[in-house]
Coordinates of C-alpha atoms and ligand atoms in Angstrom, one line a residue:
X1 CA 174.6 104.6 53.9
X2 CA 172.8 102.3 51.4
X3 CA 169.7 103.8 49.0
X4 CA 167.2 101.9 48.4
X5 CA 165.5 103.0 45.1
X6 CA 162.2 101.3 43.9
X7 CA 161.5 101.6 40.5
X8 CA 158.5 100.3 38.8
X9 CA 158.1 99.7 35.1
X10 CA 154.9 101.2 33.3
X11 CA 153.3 102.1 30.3
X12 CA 155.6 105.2 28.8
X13 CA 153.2 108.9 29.4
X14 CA 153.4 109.9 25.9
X15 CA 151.5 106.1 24.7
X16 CA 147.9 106.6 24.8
X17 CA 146.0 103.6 26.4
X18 CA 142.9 101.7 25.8
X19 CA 140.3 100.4 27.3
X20 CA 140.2 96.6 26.3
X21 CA 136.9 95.6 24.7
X22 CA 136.0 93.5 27.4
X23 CA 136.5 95.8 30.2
X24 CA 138.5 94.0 32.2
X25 CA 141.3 96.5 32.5
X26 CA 144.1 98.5 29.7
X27 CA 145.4 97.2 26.7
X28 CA 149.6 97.5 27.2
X29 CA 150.0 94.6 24.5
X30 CA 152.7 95.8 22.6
X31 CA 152.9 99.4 23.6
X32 CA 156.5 101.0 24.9
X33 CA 157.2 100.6 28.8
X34 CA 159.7 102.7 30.9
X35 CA 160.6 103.5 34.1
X36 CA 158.1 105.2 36.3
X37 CA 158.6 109.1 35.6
X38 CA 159.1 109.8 39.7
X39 CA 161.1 106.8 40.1
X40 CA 163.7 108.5 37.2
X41 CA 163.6 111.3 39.7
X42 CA 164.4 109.4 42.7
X43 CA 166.8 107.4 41.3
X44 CA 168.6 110.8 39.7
X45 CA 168.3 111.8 43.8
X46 CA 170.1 109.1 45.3
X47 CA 173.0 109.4 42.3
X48 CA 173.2 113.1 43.2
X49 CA 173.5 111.9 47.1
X50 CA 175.8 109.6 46.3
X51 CA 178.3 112.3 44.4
X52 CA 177.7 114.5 47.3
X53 CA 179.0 111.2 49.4
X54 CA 176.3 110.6 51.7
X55 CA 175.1 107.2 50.0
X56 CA 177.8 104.6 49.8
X57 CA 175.5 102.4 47.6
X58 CA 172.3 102.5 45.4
X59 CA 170.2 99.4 45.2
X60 CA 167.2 99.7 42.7
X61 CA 164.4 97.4 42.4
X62 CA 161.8 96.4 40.7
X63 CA 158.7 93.7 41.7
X64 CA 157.0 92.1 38.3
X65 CA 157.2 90.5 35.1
X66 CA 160.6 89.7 33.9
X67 CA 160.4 92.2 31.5
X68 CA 161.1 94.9 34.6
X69 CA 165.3 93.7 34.0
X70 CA 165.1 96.2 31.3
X71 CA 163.8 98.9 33.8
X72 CA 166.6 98.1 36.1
X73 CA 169.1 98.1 33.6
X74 CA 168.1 101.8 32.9
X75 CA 168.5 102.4 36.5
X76 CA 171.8 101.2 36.4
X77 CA 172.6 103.0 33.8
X78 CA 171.2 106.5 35.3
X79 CA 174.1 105.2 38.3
X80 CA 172.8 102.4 40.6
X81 CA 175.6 100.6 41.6
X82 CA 173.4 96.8 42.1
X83 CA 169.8 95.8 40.8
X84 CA 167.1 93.1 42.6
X85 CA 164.3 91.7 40.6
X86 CA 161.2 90.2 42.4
X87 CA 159.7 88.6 39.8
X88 CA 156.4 87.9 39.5
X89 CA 153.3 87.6 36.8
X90 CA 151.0 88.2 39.6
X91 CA 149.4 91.9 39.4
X92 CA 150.8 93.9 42.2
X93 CA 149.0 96.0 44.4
X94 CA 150.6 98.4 46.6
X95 CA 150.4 97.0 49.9
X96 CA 152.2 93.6 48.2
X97 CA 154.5 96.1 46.6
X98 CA 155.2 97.8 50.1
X99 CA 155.8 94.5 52.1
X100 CA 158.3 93.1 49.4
X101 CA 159.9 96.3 49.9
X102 CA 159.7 95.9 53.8
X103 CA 161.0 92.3 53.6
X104 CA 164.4 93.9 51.2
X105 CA 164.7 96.8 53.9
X106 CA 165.3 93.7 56.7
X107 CA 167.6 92.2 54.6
X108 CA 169.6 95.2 53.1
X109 CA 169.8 97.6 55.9
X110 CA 169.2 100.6 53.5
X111 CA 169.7 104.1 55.4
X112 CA 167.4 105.8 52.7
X113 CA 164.7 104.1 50.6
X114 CA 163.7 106.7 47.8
X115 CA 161.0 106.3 46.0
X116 CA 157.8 108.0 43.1
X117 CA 155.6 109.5 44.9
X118 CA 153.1 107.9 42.7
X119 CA 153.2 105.1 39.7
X120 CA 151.4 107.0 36.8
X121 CA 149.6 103.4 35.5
X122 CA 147.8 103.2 38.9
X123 CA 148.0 106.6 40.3
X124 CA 148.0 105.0 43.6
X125 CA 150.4 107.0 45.7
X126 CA 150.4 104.6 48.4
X127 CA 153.3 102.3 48.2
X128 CA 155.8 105.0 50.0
X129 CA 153.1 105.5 52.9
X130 CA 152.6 101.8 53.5
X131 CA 156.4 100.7 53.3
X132 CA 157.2 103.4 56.2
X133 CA 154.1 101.5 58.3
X134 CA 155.3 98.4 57.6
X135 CA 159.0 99.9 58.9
X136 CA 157.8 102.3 61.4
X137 CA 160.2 105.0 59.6
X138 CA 159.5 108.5 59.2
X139 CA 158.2 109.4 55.6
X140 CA 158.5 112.5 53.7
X141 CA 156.6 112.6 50.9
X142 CA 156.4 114.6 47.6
X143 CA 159.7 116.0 48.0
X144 CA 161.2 118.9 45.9
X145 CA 164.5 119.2 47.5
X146 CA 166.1 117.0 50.0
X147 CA 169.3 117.6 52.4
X148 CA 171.1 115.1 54.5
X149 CA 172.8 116.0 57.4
X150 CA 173.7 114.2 60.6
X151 CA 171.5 111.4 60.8
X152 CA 169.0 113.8 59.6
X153 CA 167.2 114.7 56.5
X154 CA 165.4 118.6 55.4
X155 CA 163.0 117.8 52.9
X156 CA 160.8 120.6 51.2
X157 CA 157.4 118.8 50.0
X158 CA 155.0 120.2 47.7
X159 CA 151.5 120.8 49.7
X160 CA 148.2 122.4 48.5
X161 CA 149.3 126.1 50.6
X162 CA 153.1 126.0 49.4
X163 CA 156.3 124.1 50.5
X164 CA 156.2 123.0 53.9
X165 CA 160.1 122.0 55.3
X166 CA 160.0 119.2 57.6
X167 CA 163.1 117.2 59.7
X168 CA 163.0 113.1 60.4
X169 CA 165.4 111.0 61.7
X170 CA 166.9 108.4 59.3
X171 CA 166.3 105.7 58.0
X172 CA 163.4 107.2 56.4
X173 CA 161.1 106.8 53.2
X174 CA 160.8 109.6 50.9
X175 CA 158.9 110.2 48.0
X176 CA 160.3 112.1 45.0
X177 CA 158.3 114.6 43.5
X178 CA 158.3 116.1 39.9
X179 CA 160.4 119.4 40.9
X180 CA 162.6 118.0 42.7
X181 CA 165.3 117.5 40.2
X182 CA 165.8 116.8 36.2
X183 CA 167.0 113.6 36.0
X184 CA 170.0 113.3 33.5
X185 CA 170.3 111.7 30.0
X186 CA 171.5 108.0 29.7
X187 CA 174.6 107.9 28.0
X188 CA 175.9 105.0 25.7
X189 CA 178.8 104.2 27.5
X190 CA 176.7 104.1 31.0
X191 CA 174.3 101.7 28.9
X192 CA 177.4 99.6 28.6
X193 CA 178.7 99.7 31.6
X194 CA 175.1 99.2 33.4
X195 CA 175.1 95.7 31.3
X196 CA 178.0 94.6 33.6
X197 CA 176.5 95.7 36.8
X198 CA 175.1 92.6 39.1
X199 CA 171.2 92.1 38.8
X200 CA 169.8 89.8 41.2
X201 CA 166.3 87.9 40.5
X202 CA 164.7 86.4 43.2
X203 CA 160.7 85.4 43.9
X204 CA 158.3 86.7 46.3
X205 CA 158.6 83.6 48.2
X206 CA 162.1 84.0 48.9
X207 CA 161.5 86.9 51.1
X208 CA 158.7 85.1 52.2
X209 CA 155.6 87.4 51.2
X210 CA 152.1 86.8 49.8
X211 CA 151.0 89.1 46.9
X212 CA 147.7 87.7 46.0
X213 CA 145.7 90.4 45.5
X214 CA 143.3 91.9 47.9
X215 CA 141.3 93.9 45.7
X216 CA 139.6 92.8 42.2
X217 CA 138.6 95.2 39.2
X218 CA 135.2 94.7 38.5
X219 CA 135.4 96.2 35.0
X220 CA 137.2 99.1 33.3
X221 CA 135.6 101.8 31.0
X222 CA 136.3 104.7 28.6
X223 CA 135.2 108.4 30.3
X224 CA 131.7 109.5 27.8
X225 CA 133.3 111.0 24.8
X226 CA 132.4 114.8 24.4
X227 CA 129.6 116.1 22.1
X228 CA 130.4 118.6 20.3
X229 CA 130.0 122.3 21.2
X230 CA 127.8 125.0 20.1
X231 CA 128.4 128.8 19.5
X232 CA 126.1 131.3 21.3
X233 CA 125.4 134.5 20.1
X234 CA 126.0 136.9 22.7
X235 CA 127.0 136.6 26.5
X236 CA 123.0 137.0 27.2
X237 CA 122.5 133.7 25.3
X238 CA 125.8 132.0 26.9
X239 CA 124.6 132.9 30.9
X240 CA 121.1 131.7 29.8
X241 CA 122.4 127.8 28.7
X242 CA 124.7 127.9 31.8
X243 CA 121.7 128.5 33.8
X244 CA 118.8 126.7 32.2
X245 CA 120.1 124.3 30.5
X246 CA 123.9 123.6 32.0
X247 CA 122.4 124.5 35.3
X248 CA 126.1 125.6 36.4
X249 CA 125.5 128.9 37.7
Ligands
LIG301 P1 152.0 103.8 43.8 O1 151.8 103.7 45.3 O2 151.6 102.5 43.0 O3 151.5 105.0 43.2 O4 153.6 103.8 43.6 C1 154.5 104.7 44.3 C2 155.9 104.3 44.1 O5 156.1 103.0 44.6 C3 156.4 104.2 42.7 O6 156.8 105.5 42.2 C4 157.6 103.3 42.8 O7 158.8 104.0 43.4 C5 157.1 102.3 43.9 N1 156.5 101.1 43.3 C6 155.2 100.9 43.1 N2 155.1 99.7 42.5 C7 156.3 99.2 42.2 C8 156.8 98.0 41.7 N3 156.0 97.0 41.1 N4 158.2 97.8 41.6 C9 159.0 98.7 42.2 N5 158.6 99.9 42.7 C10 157.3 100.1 42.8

């Protein structure tokens, strides 16, 4: 069974971003990028599936700027055997994200495609939900542990109560999330040897999907900056400002 892994490149979590002055959206001019946190996960998944020998062959891919090579080239590296680039310098938005994705499941036949539950730029957490739509698979999202057996996959998601187990059929789409492994380190010689592996760039159009965008930022700002704090007295003084003047309680 083929994996399909989607992995998107973004701004790394420990760079702090900025509003651009003109508030049309984030400042990423030269600030580091890396692979989607989740998508390290899912990517570490469909290895650990593979060693297990229920996926023959991972297949990661990326949809952007050319740039996204390098995030596929860490993929490879973490143990995908093949990489696709759709490359665009459009601005993606999920549901252009999700029919790319559609359009590669047609033409790849994965078993399995195993994404983030959520790209921390745009905290979407959509793309997963639309691709199995678009495929009419069953999805399992926010996964914490996964178990293929038979045709069949377990997967323990993380909801508000608990963990809830539930069984679909594959293929499927599932949705890493953050417990459901550690994903290993990238080692030099798997750098290397991810340099030889065959990455294929191809364009939106050759799978034959539109990605304008359907939605338009009308302007991005910077949440009020905090005033400073004050120090009350006594708790008589502290319940009095959260009633009268915080008007909290
Ligand atoms: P989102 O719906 O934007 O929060 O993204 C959820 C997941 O979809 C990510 O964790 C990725 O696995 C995948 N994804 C989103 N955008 C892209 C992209 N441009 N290229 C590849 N995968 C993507």
């Amino acid at each position: 069974m083929k994996a399909l892994v989607p992995v998107k490149r973004v701004v790394d979590y420990n760079v702090k971003v900025r509003v651009k002055s003109d508030g049309t959206g984030m400042d990423i001019a030269n600030v580091k990028m890396s692979m989607n946190p989740f998508d390290e996960i899912a990517v570490e998944e469909a290895v650990r599936l593979k060693e297990k020998g229920v996926v023959t062959e991972i297949i990661a891919v990326s949809c952007g700027v050319a740039q996204c090579q390098e995030t596929l080239r860490t993929a490879l590296a973490l143990g995908a055997d093949r990489a696709i680039l759709v490359e665009t310098s459009e601005e993606l938005q999920p549901l252009a994200v999700a029919k790319l994705l559609k359009a590669l499941v047609d033409k790849e036949q994965p078993g399995l495609v195993m994404l983030g539950k959520q790209a921390i730029d745009d905290d979407c957490n959509q793309t997963g939900q639309m691709l199995a739509a678009l495929t009419d698979w069953p999805q399992a999202t926010f996964a914490s542990k996964v178990e293929v057996a038979e045709g069949q996959v377990k997967v323990t998601r993380e909801v508000d109560g608990g963990l809830e187990t539930v069984s679909i059929n594959l293929p499927a789409v599932i949705t890493a999330d953050l417990r459901l492994n550690e994903p290993r380190y990238v080692t030099l010689p798997n750098i290397m040897k991810a340099k030889k592996k065959p990455l294929e760039n191809i364009k939106p159009a050759d799978l034959g999907v539109d990605v304008t965008s359907r939605l338009k930022t009308l302007k991005v700002s910077e949440p009020p900056k905090r005033g400073a704090g004050i120090k009350v007295a006594d708790v008589a003084m502290l319940v009095e400002k959260l009633k009268n003047e915080a008007k909290v309680i």
